[in-house]
Amino acid sequence: MKREWIKTSDRLPKHTHLYENGHIECFIFHHGHIEIRPFNTRHQCWDDLEYDDHCYDALEPTHWMLIEWPEKPEVQ
């Protein structure tokens, strides 16, 4: 299944029970580069990689894509 880029002007990441800390890990497209940034659902902005400082306003990157992390392996 191919994932698609989402325009920030169309929709921003939304908080769900899966993202209880208020941050959603995403790929963003900003000034011609792909970056990893957490979206801060509480303050509606992109934070730095330490999750604590504002990096970009919500619509500054043009596109975003959710990072789909693999499930944890079963440990016996």
PDB file of N, CA, C and O in Angstrom:
ATOM      1  N   MET A   1       0.844  -1.183   0.000  1.00  0.00           N
ATOM      2  CA  MET A   1       0.000   0.000   0.000  1.00  0.00           C
ATOM      3  C   MET A   1       0.887   1.243   0.000  1.00  0.00           C
ATOM      4  O   MET A   1       1.703   1.425   0.896  1.00  0.00           O
ATOM      5  N   LYS A   2       0.718   2.082  -0.979  1.00  0.00           N
ATOM      6  CA  LYS A   2       1.510   3.292  -1.082  1.00  0.00           C
ATOM      7  C   LYS A   2       0.903   4.395  -0.219  1.00  0.00           C
ATOM      8  O   LYS A   2      -0.297   4.660  -0.283  1.00  0.00           O
ATOM      9  N   ARG A   3       1.747   5.001   0.582  1.00  0.00           N
ATOM     10  CA  ARG A   3       1.282   6.127   1.388  1.00  0.00           C
ATOM     11  C   ARG A   3       1.382   7.401   0.569  1.00  0.00           C
ATOM     12  O   ARG A   3       2.262   7.549  -0.263  1.00  0.00           O
ATOM     13  N   GLU A   4       0.501   8.326   0.818  1.00  0.00           N
ATOM     14  CA  GLU A   4       0.439   9.577   0.065  1.00  0.00           C
ATOM     15  C   GLU A   4       0.803  10.758   0.955  1.00  0.00           C
ATOM     16  O   GLU A   4       0.522  10.752   2.154  1.00  0.00           O
ATOM     17  N   TRP A   5       1.403  11.761   0.354  1.00  0.00           N
ATOM     18  CA  TRP A   5       1.659  13.011   1.058  1.00  0.00           C
ATOM     19  C   TRP A   5       0.346  13.758   1.230  1.00  0.00           C
ATOM     20  O   TRP A   5      -0.504  13.739   0.344  1.00  0.00           O
ATOM     21  N   ILE A   6       0.187  14.430   2.360  1.00  0.00           N
ATOM     22  CA  ILE A   6      -1.013  15.208   2.659  1.00  0.00           C
ATOM     23  C   ILE A   6      -0.609  16.674   2.725  1.00  0.00           C
ATOM     24  O   ILE A   6       0.367  17.028   3.401  1.00  0.00           O
ATOM     25  N   LYS A   7      -1.336  17.529   2.032  1.00  0.00           N
ATOM     26  CA  LYS A   7      -1.051  18.965   2.089  1.00  0.00           C
ATOM     27  C   LYS A   7      -1.423  19.491   3.472  1.00  0.00           C
ATOM     28  O   LYS A   7      -2.508  19.189   3.986  1.00  0.00           O
ATOM     29  N   THR A   8      -0.545  20.282   4.044  1.00  0.00           N
ATOM     30  CA  THR A   8      -0.855  20.863   5.360  1.00  0.00           C
ATOM     31  C   THR A   8      -2.054  21.801   5.268  1.00  0.00           C
ATOM     32  O   THR A   8      -2.792  21.946   6.234  1.00  0.00           O
ATOM     33  N   SER A   9      -2.260  22.399   4.111  1.00  0.00           N
ATOM     34  CA  SER A   9      -3.413  23.294   3.940  1.00  0.00           C
ATOM     35  C   SER A   9      -4.727  22.512   3.881  1.00  0.00           C
ATOM     36  O   SER A   9      -5.793  23.077   4.130  1.00  0.00           O
ATOM     37  N   ASP A  10      -4.651  21.204   3.577  1.00  0.00           N
ATOM     38  CA  ASP A  10      -5.857  20.368   3.534  1.00  0.00           C
ATOM     39  C   ASP A  10      -6.189  19.764   4.896  1.00  0.00           C
ATOM     40  O   ASP A  10      -7.349  19.696   5.285  1.00  0.00           O
ATOM     41  N   ARG A  11      -5.141  19.315   5.596  1.00  0.00           N
ATOM     42  CA  ARG A  11      -5.374  18.614   6.866  1.00  0.00           C
ATOM     43  C   ARG A  11      -4.067  18.513   7.632  1.00  0.00           C
ATOM     44  O   ARG A  11      -3.009  18.287   7.055  1.00  0.00           O
ATOM     45  N   LEU A  12      -4.153  18.651   8.946  1.00  0.00           N
ATOM     46  CA  LEU A  12      -3.000  18.478   9.830  1.00  0.00           C
ATOM     47  C   LEU A  12      -3.186  17.195  10.642  1.00  0.00           C
ATOM     48  O   LEU A  12      -4.314  16.709  10.786  1.00  0.00           O
ATOM     49  N   PRO A  13      -2.107  16.648  11.187  1.00  0.00           N
ATOM     50  CA  PRO A  13      -2.248  15.444  12.025  1.00  0.00           C
ATOM     51  C   PRO A  13      -3.177  15.713  13.202  1.00  0.00           C
ATOM     52  O   PRO A  13      -3.203  16.810  13.750  1.00  0.00           O
ATOM     53  N   LYS A  14      -3.957  14.708  13.571  1.00  0.00           N
ATOM     54  CA  LYS A  14      -4.912  14.835  14.682  1.00  0.00           C
ATOM     55  C   LYS A  14      -4.516  13.925  15.826  1.00  0.00           C
ATOM     56  O   LYS A  14      -4.038  12.813  15.621  1.00  0.00           O
ATOM     57  N   HIS A  15      -4.787  14.393  17.024  1.00  0.00           N
ATOM     58  CA  HIS A  15      -4.528  13.622  18.236  1.00  0.00           C
ATOM     59  C   HIS A  15      -5.523  12.470  18.335  1.00  0.00           C
ATOM     60  O   HIS A  15      -6.720  12.642  18.120  1.00  0.00           O
ATOM     61  N   THR A  16      -5.007  11.279  18.629  1.00  0.00           N
ATOM     62  CA  THR A  16      -5.860  10.124  18.891  1.00  0.00           C
ATOM     63  C   THR A  16      -5.319   9.434  20.134  1.00  0.00           C
ATOM     64  O   THR A  16      -4.292   9.836  20.677  1.00  0.00           O
ATOM     65  N   HIS A  17      -5.974   8.397  20.569  1.00  0.00           N
ATOM     66  CA  HIS A  17      -5.503   7.656  21.738  1.00  0.00           C
ATOM     67  C   HIS A  17      -4.135   7.025  21.485  1.00  0.00           C
ATOM     68  O   HIS A  17      -3.426   6.683  22.415  1.00  0.00           O
ATOM     69  N   LEU A  18      -3.741   6.889  20.218  1.00  0.00           N
ATOM     70  CA  LEU A  18      -2.443   6.301  19.909  1.00  0.00           C
ATOM     71  C   LEU A  18      -1.289   7.261  20.211  1.00  0.00           C
ATOM     72  O   LEU A  18      -0.152   6.847  20.351  1.00  0.00           O
ATOM     73  N   TYR A  19      -1.608   8.541  20.276  1.00  0.00           N
ATOM     74  CA  TYR A  19      -0.574   9.559  20.481  1.00  0.00           C
ATOM     75  C   TYR A  19      -0.878  10.330  21.762  1.00  0.00           C
ATOM     76  O   TYR A  19      -1.180  11.519  21.734  1.00  0.00           O
ATOM     77  N   GLU A  20      -0.792   9.650  22.874  1.00  0.00           N
ATOM     78  CA  GLU A  20      -1.208  10.225  24.146  1.00  0.00           C
ATOM     79  C   GLU A  20      -0.322  11.362  24.628  1.00  0.00           C
ATOM     80  O   GLU A  20      -0.741  12.176  25.420  1.00  0.00           O
ATOM     81  N   ASN A  21       0.922  11.423  24.154  1.00  0.00           N
ATOM     82  CA  ASN A  21       1.805  12.487  24.628  1.00  0.00           C
ATOM     83  C   ASN A  21       1.598  13.795  23.885  1.00  0.00           C
ATOM     84  O   ASN A  21       2.244  14.785  24.184  1.00  0.00           O
ATOM     85  N   GLY A  22       0.698  13.827  22.905  1.00  0.00           N
ATOM     86  CA  GLY A  22       0.413  15.059  22.189  1.00  0.00           C
ATOM     87  C   GLY A  22       1.308  15.313  21.003  1.00  0.00           C
ATOM     88  O   GLY A  22       1.212  16.346  20.371  1.00  0.00           O
ATOM     89  N   HIS A  23       2.193  14.385  20.679  1.00  0.00           N
ATOM     90  CA  HIS A  23       3.073  14.522  19.523  1.00  0.00           C
ATOM     91  C   HIS A  23       2.846  13.360  18.561  1.00  0.00           C
ATOM     92  O   HIS A  23       2.677  12.230  18.984  1.00  0.00           O
ATOM     93  N   ILE A  24       2.885  13.684  17.267  1.00  0.00           N
ATOM     94  CA  ILE A  24       2.719  12.681  16.242  1.00  0.00           C
ATOM     95  C   ILE A  24       3.933  12.743  15.323  1.00  0.00           C
ATOM     96  O   ILE A  24       4.192  13.788  14.721  1.00  0.00           O
ATOM     97  N   GLU A  25       4.666  11.657  15.228  1.00  0.00           N
ATOM     98  CA  GLU A  25       5.872  11.597  14.388  1.00  0.00           C
ATOM     99  C   GLU A  25       5.475  11.585  12.913  1.00  0.00           C
ATOM    100  O   GLU A  25       4.653  10.764  12.492  1.00  0.00           O
ATOM    101  N   CYS A  26       6.066  12.487  12.145  1.00  0.00           N
ATOM    102  CA  CYS A  26       5.740  12.598  10.728  1.00  0.00           C
ATOM    103  C   CYS A  26       6.982  12.888   9.902  1.00  0.00           C
ATOM    104  O   CYS A  26       7.970  13.421  10.405  1.00  0.00           O
ATOM    105  N   PHE A  27       6.883  12.554   8.629  1.00  0.00           N
ATOM    106  CA  PHE A  27       7.793  13.099   7.636  1.00  0.00           C
ATOM    107  C   PHE A  27       7.150  14.404   7.188  1.00  0.00           C
ATOM    108  O   PHE A  27       5.924  14.468   7.040  1.00  0.00           O
ATOM    109  N   ILE A  28       7.951  15.447   6.978  1.00  0.00           N
ATOM    110  CA  ILE A  28       7.424  16.691   6.428  1.00  0.00           C
ATOM    111  C   ILE A  28       8.252  17.074   5.212  1.00  0.00           C
ATOM    112  O   ILE A  28       9.411  16.670   5.079  1.00  0.00           O
ATOM    113  N   PHE A  29       7.646  17.846   4.330  1.00  0.00           N
ATOM    114  CA  PHE A  29       8.345  18.393   3.175  1.00  0.00           C
ATOM    115  C   PHE A  29       8.429  19.886   3.382  1.00  0.00           C
ATOM    116  O   PHE A  29       7.409  20.582   3.442  1.00  0.00           O
ATOM    117  N   HIS A  30       9.654  20.390   3.543  1.00  0.00           N
ATOM    118  CA  HIS A  30       9.877  21.790   3.903  1.00  0.00           C
ATOM    119  C   HIS A  30      11.043  22.340   3.091  1.00  0.00           C
ATOM    120  O   HIS A  30      12.154  21.825   3.183  1.00  0.00           O
ATOM    121  N   HIS A  31      10.791  23.354   2.296  1.00  0.00           N
ATOM    122  CA  HIS A  31      11.817  24.003   1.466  1.00  0.00           C
ATOM    123  C   HIS A  31      12.614  22.988   0.642  1.00  0.00           C
ATOM    124  O   HIS A  31      13.844  23.036   0.603  1.00  0.00           O
ATOM    125  N   GLY A  32      11.911  22.037   0.025  1.00  0.00           N
ATOM    126  CA  GLY A  32      12.553  21.085  -0.871  1.00  0.00           C
ATOM    127  C   GLY A  32      13.224  19.903  -0.199  1.00  0.00           C
ATOM    128  O   GLY A  32      13.864  19.096  -0.871  1.00  0.00           O
ATOM    129  N   HIS A  33      13.084  19.777   1.116  1.00  0.00           N
ATOM    130  CA  HIS A  33      13.731  18.694   1.854  1.00  0.00           C
ATOM    131  C   HIS A  33      12.709  17.900   2.656  1.00  0.00           C
ATOM    132  O   HIS A  33      11.731  18.444   3.156  1.00  0.00           O
ATOM    133  N   ILE A  34      12.974  16.611   2.799  1.00  0.00           N
ATOM    134  CA  ILE A  34      12.155  15.756   3.664  1.00  0.00           C
ATOM    135  C   ILE A  34      12.835  15.701   5.027  1.00  0.00           C
ATOM    136  O   ILE A  34      14.029  15.441   5.121  1.00  0.00           O
ATOM    137  N   GLU A  35      12.068  15.968   6.075  1.00  0.00           N
ATOM    138  CA  GLU A  35      12.572  15.947   7.448  1.00  0.00           C
ATOM    139  C   GLU A  35      11.641  15.105   8.301  1.00  0.00           C
ATOM    140  O   GLU A  35      10.489  14.882   7.943  1.00  0.00           O
ATOM    141  N   ILE A  36      12.125  14.671   9.451  1.00  0.00           N
ATOM    142  CA  ILE A  36      11.273  14.043  10.461  1.00  0.00           C
ATOM    143  C   ILE A  36      11.015  15.096  11.522  1.00  0.00           C
ATOM    144  O   ILE A  36      11.951  15.699  12.044  1.00  0.00           O
ATOM    145  N   ARG A  37       9.746  15.318  11.830  1.00  0.00           N
ATOM    146  CA  ARG A  37       9.374  16.274  12.861  1.00  0.00           C
ATOM    147  C   ARG A  37       8.148  15.766  13.607  1.00  0.00           C
ATOM    148  O   ARG A  37       7.225  15.220  13.004  1.00  0.00           O
ATOM    149  N   PRO A  38       8.092  15.982  14.919  1.00  0.00           N
ATOM    150  CA  PRO A  38       6.874  15.670  15.658  1.00  0.00           C
ATOM    151  C   PRO A  38       5.883  16.831  15.558  1.00  0.00           C
ATOM    152  O   PRO A  38       6.265  17.992  15.738  1.00  0.00           O
ATOM    153  N   PHE A  39       4.633  16.506  15.250  1.00  0.00           N
ATOM    154  CA  PHE A  39       3.591  17.526  15.245  1.00  0.00           C
ATOM    155  C   PHE A  39       3.026  17.630  16.653  1.00  0.00           C
ATOM    156  O   PHE A  39       2.626  16.634  17.251  1.00  0.00           O
ATOM    157  N   ASN A  40       3.009  18.825  17.195  1.00  0.00           N
ATOM    158  CA  ASN A  40       2.503  19.085  18.539  1.00  0.00           C
ATOM    159  C   ASN A  40       1.012  19.377  18.428  1.00  0.00           C
ATOM    160  O   ASN A  40       0.618  20.455  17.987  1.00  0.00           O
ATOM    161  N   THR A  41       0.177  18.406  18.809  1.00  0.00           N
ATOM    162  CA  THR A  41      -1.269  18.568  18.667  1.00  0.00           C
ATOM    163  C   THR A  41      -1.842  19.577  19.653  1.00  0.00           C
ATOM    164  O   THR A  41      -2.883  20.157  19.393  1.00  0.00           O
ATOM    165  N   ARG A  42      -1.169  19.795  20.742  1.00  0.00           N
ATOM    166  CA  ARG A  42      -1.646  20.761  21.730  1.00  0.00           C
ATOM    167  C   ARG A  42      -1.453  22.196  21.241  1.00  0.00           C
ATOM    168  O   ARG A  42      -2.333  23.034  21.373  1.00  0.00           O
ATOM    169  N   HIS A  43      -0.294  22.479  20.658  1.00  0.00           N
ATOM    170  CA  HIS A  43       0.025  23.842  20.227  1.00  0.00           C
ATOM    171  C   HIS A  43      -0.086  24.039  18.717  1.00  0.00           C
ATOM    172  O   HIS A  43       0.168  25.136  18.221  1.00  0.00           O
ATOM    173  N   GLN A  44      -0.445  22.975  17.992  1.00  0.00           N
ATOM    174  CA  GLN A  44      -0.643  23.034  16.549  1.00  0.00           C
ATOM    175  C   GLN A  44       0.572  23.615  15.822  1.00  0.00           C
ATOM    176  O   GLN A  44       0.483  24.603  15.084  1.00  0.00           O
ATOM    177  N   CYS A  45       1.727  22.984  16.065  1.00  0.00           N
ATOM    178  CA  CYS A  45       2.963  23.385  15.400  1.00  0.00           C
ATOM    179  C   CYS A  45       3.878  22.171  15.292  1.00  0.00           C
ATOM    180  O   CYS A  45       3.610  21.134  15.880  1.00  0.00           O
ATOM    181  N   TRP A  46       4.953  22.320  14.531  1.00  0.00           N
ATOM    182  CA  TRP A  46       5.965  21.271  14.400  1.00  0.00           C
ATOM    183  C   TRP A  46       7.070  21.572  15.387  1.00  0.00           C
ATOM    184  O   TRP A  46       7.632  22.674  15.394  1.00  0.00           O
ATOM    185  N   ASP A  47       7.386  20.623  16.247  1.00  0.00           N
ATOM    186  CA  ASP A  47       8.419  20.809  17.261  1.00  0.00           C
ATOM    187  C   ASP A  47       9.772  20.297  16.766  1.00  0.00           C
ATOM    188  O   ASP A  47       9.865  19.613  15.750  1.00  0.00           O
ATOM    189  N   ASP A  48      10.806  20.594  17.544  1.00  0.00           N
ATOM    190  CA  ASP A  48      12.128  20.062  17.231  1.00  0.00           C
ATOM    191  C   ASP A  48      12.172  18.581  17.597  1.00  0.00           C
ATOM    192  O   ASP A  48      11.212  18.035  18.140  1.00  0.00           O
ATOM    193  N   LEU A  49      13.282  17.951  17.321  1.00  0.00           N
ATOM    194  CA  LEU A  49      13.383  16.505  17.546  1.00  0.00           C
ATOM    195  C   LEU A  49      13.427  16.118  19.020  1.00  0.00           C
ATOM    196  O   LEU A  49      13.296  14.943  19.348  1.00  0.00           O
ATOM    197  N   GLU A  50      13.587  17.092  19.910  1.00  0.00           N
ATOM    198  CA  GLU A  50      13.539  16.811  21.346  1.00  0.00           C
ATOM    199  C   GLU A  50      12.122  16.983  21.902  1.00  0.00           C
ATOM    200  O   GLU A  50      11.904  16.893  23.096  1.00  0.00           O
ATOM    201  N   TYR A  51      11.171  17.306  21.029  1.00  0.00           N
ATOM    202  CA  TYR A  51       9.752  17.440  21.394  1.00  0.00           C
ATOM    203  C   TYR A  51       9.451  18.619  22.313  1.00  0.00           C
ATOM    204  O   TYR A  51       8.394  18.652  22.926  1.00  0.00           O
ATOM    205  N   ASP A  52      10.327  19.591  22.425  1.00  0.00           N
ATOM    206  CA  ASP A  52      10.038  20.641  23.400  1.00  0.00           C
ATOM    207  C   ASP A  52      10.097  22.061  22.863  1.00  0.00           C
ATOM    208  O   ASP A  52       9.645  22.977  23.529  1.00  0.00           O
ATOM    209  N   ASP A  53      10.627  22.290  21.689  1.00  0.00           N
ATOM    210  CA  ASP A  53      10.717  23.656  21.178  1.00  0.00           C
ATOM    211  C   ASP A  53      10.064  23.761  19.810  1.00  0.00           C
ATOM    212  O   ASP A  53      10.194  22.870  18.971  1.00  0.00           O
ATOM    213  N   HIS A  54       9.379  24.859  19.599  1.00  0.00           N
ATOM    214  CA  HIS A  54       8.745  25.154  18.317  1.00  0.00           C
ATOM    215  C   HIS A  54       9.812  25.189  17.228  1.00  0.00           C
ATOM    216  O   HIS A  54      10.863  25.798  17.383  1.00  0.00           O
ATOM    217  N   CYS A  55       9.535  24.523  16.126  1.00  0.00           N
ATOM    218  CA  CYS A  55      10.456  24.521  14.988  1.00  0.00           C
ATOM    219  C   CYS A  55       9.819  25.228  13.787  1.00  0.00           C
ATOM    220  O   CYS A  55      10.451  26.064  13.170  1.00  0.00           O
ATOM    221  N   TYR A  56       8.565  24.857  13.462  1.00  0.00           N
ATOM    222  CA  TYR A  56       7.862  25.464  12.330  1.00  0.00           C
ATOM    223  C   TYR A  56       6.397  25.688  12.686  1.00  0.00           C
ATOM    224  O   TYR A  56       5.801  24.899  13.419  1.00  0.00           O
ATOM    225  N   ASP A  57       5.815  26.733  12.131  1.00  0.00           N
ATOM    226  CA  ASP A  57       4.373  26.918  12.245  1.00  0.00           C
ATOM    227  C   ASP A  57       3.677  25.776  11.505  1.00  0.00           C
ATOM    228  O   ASP A  57       4.263  25.144  10.624  1.00  0.00           O
ATOM    229  N   ALA A  58       2.416  25.539  11.818  1.00  0.00           N
ATOM    230  CA  ALA A  58       1.689  24.388  11.296  1.00  0.00           C
ATOM    231  C   ALA A  58       1.693  24.313   9.773  1.00  0.00           C
ATOM    232  O   ALA A  58       1.867  23.233   9.201  1.00  0.00           O
ATOM    233  N   LEU A  59       1.523  25.429   9.083  1.00  0.00           N
ATOM    234  CA  LEU A  59       1.413  25.412   7.630  1.00  0.00           C
ATOM    235  C   LEU A  59       2.721  25.727   6.925  1.00  0.00           C
ATOM    236  O   LEU A  59       2.760  25.818   5.692  1.00  0.00           O
ATOM    237  N   GLU A  60       3.809  25.908   7.674  1.00  0.00           N
ATOM    238  CA  GLU A  60       5.095  26.229   7.048  1.00  0.00           C
ATOM    239  C   GLU A  60       5.589  25.100   6.137  1.00  0.00           C
ATOM    240  O   GLU A  60       5.948  25.354   4.990  1.00  0.00           O
ATOM    241  N   PRO A  61       5.637  23.839   6.597  1.00  0.00           N
ATOM    242  CA  PRO A  61       5.905  22.761   5.642  1.00  0.00           C
ATOM    243  C   PRO A  61       4.696  22.642   4.713  1.00  0.00           C
ATOM    244  O   PRO A  61       3.557  22.895   5.124  1.00  0.00           O
ATOM    245  N   THR A  62       4.916  22.244   3.476  1.00  0.00           N
ATOM    246  CA  THR A  62       3.793  22.161   2.539  1.00  0.00           C
ATOM    247  C   THR A  62       3.050  20.838   2.623  1.00  0.00           C
ATOM    248  O   THR A  62       1.863  20.775   2.312  1.00  0.00           O
ATOM    249  N   HIS A  63       3.743  19.759   3.030  1.00  0.00           N
ATOM    250  CA  HIS A  63       3.137  18.431   3.065  1.00  0.00           C
ATOM    251  C   HIS A  63       3.650  17.650   4.281  1.00  0.00           C
ATOM    252  O   HIS A  63       4.716  17.958   4.812  1.00  0.00           O
ATOM    253  N   TRP A  64       2.876  16.632   4.656  1.00  0.00           N
ATOM    254  CA  TRP A  64       3.298  15.737   5.738  1.00  0.00           C
ATOM    255  C   TRP A  64       2.807  14.324   5.436  1.00  0.00           C
ATOM    256  O   TRP A  64       1.900  14.121   4.638  1.00  0.00           O
ATOM    257  N   MET A  65       3.464  13.368   6.111  1.00  0.00           N
ATOM    258  CA  MET A  65       3.082  11.961   5.993  1.00  0.00           C
ATOM    259  C   MET A  65       3.363  11.297   7.336  1.00  0.00           C
ATOM    260  O   MET A  65       4.439  11.468   7.904  1.00  0.00           O
ATOM    261  N   LEU A  66       2.404  10.573   7.841  1.00  0.00           N
ATOM    262  CA  LEU A  66       2.557   9.869   9.104  1.00  0.00           C
ATOM    263  C   LEU A  66       3.655   8.821   9.006  1.00  0.00           C
ATOM    264  O   LEU A  66       3.735   8.103   8.013  1.00  0.00           O
ATOM    265  N   ILE A  67       4.506   8.752  10.002  1.00  0.00           N
ATOM    266  CA  ILE A  67       5.496   7.682  10.073  1.00  0.00           C
ATOM    267  C   ILE A  67       4.812   6.480  10.680  1.00  0.00           C
ATOM    268  O   ILE A  67       4.267   6.555  11.778  1.00  0.00           O
ATOM    269  N   GLU A  68       4.801   5.407   9.960  1.00  0.00           N
ATOM    270  CA  GLU A  68       4.178   4.182  10.455  1.00  0.00           C
ATOM    271  C   GLU A  68       5.266   3.292  11.029  1.00  0.00           C
ATOM    272  O   GLU A  68       6.013   2.654  10.291  1.00  0.00           O
ATOM    273  N   TRP A  69       5.359   3.293  12.334  1.00  0.00           N
ATOM    274  CA  TRP A  69       6.373   2.493  13.015  1.00  0.00           C
ATOM    275  C   TRP A  69       5.950   1.031  13.007  1.00  0.00           C
ATOM    276  O   TRP A  69       4.768   0.711  13.118  1.00  0.00           O
ATOM    277  N   PRO A  70       6.901   0.124  12.885  1.00  0.00           N
ATOM    278  CA  PRO A  70       6.545  -1.291  12.906  1.00  0.00           C
ATOM    279  C   PRO A  70       6.075  -1.702  14.306  1.00  0.00           C
ATOM    280  O   PRO A  70       6.399  -1.050  15.300  1.00  0.00           O
ATOM    281  N   GLU A  71       5.307  -2.768  14.344  1.00  0.00           N
ATOM    282  CA  GLU A  71       4.878  -3.295  15.643  1.00  0.00           C
ATOM    283  C   GLU A  71       6.052  -3.922  16.353  1.00  0.00           C
ATOM    284  O   GLU A  71       6.983  -4.422  15.721  1.00  0.00           O
ATOM    285  N   LYS A  72       5.996  -3.938  17.671  1.00  0.00           N
ATOM    286  CA  LYS A  72       7.066  -4.540  18.476  1.00  0.00           C
ATOM    287  C   LYS A  72       7.060  -6.056  18.300  1.00  0.00           C
ATOM    288  O   LYS A  72       5.988  -6.656  18.167  1.00  0.00           O
ATOM    289  N   PRO A  73       8.221  -6.664  18.285  1.00  0.00           N
ATOM    290  CA  PRO A  73       8.250  -8.124  18.183  1.00  0.00           C
ATOM    291  C   PRO A  73       7.795  -8.752  19.493  1.00  0.00           C
ATOM    292  O   PRO A  73       7.891  -8.131  20.559  1.00  0.00           O
ATOM    293  N   GLU A  74       7.304  -9.949  19.397  1.00  0.00           N
ATOM    294  CA  GLU A  74       6.933 -10.682  20.613  1.00  0.00           C
ATOM    295  C   GLU A  74       8.207 -11.171  21.296  1.00  0.00           C
ATOM    296  O   GLU A  74       9.051 -11.777  20.651  1.00  0.00           O
ATOM    297  N   VAL A  75       8.323 -10.872  22.560  1.00  0.00           N
ATOM    298  CA  VAL A  75       9.504 -11.296  23.324  1.00  0.00           C
ATOM    299  C   VAL A  75       9.045 -12.350  24.321  1.00  0.00           C
ATOM    300  O   VAL A  75       8.100 -12.141  25.073  1.00  0.00           O
ATOM    301  N   GLN A  76       9.737 -13.465  24.304  1.00  0.00           N
ATOM    302  CA  GLN A  76       9.326 -14.550  25.209  1.00  0.00           C
ATOM    303  C   GLN A  76      10.293 -14.717  26.347  1.00  0.00           C
ATOM    304  O   GLN A  76      11.399 -14.364  26.333  1.00  0.00           O
TER     305      GLN A  76
END
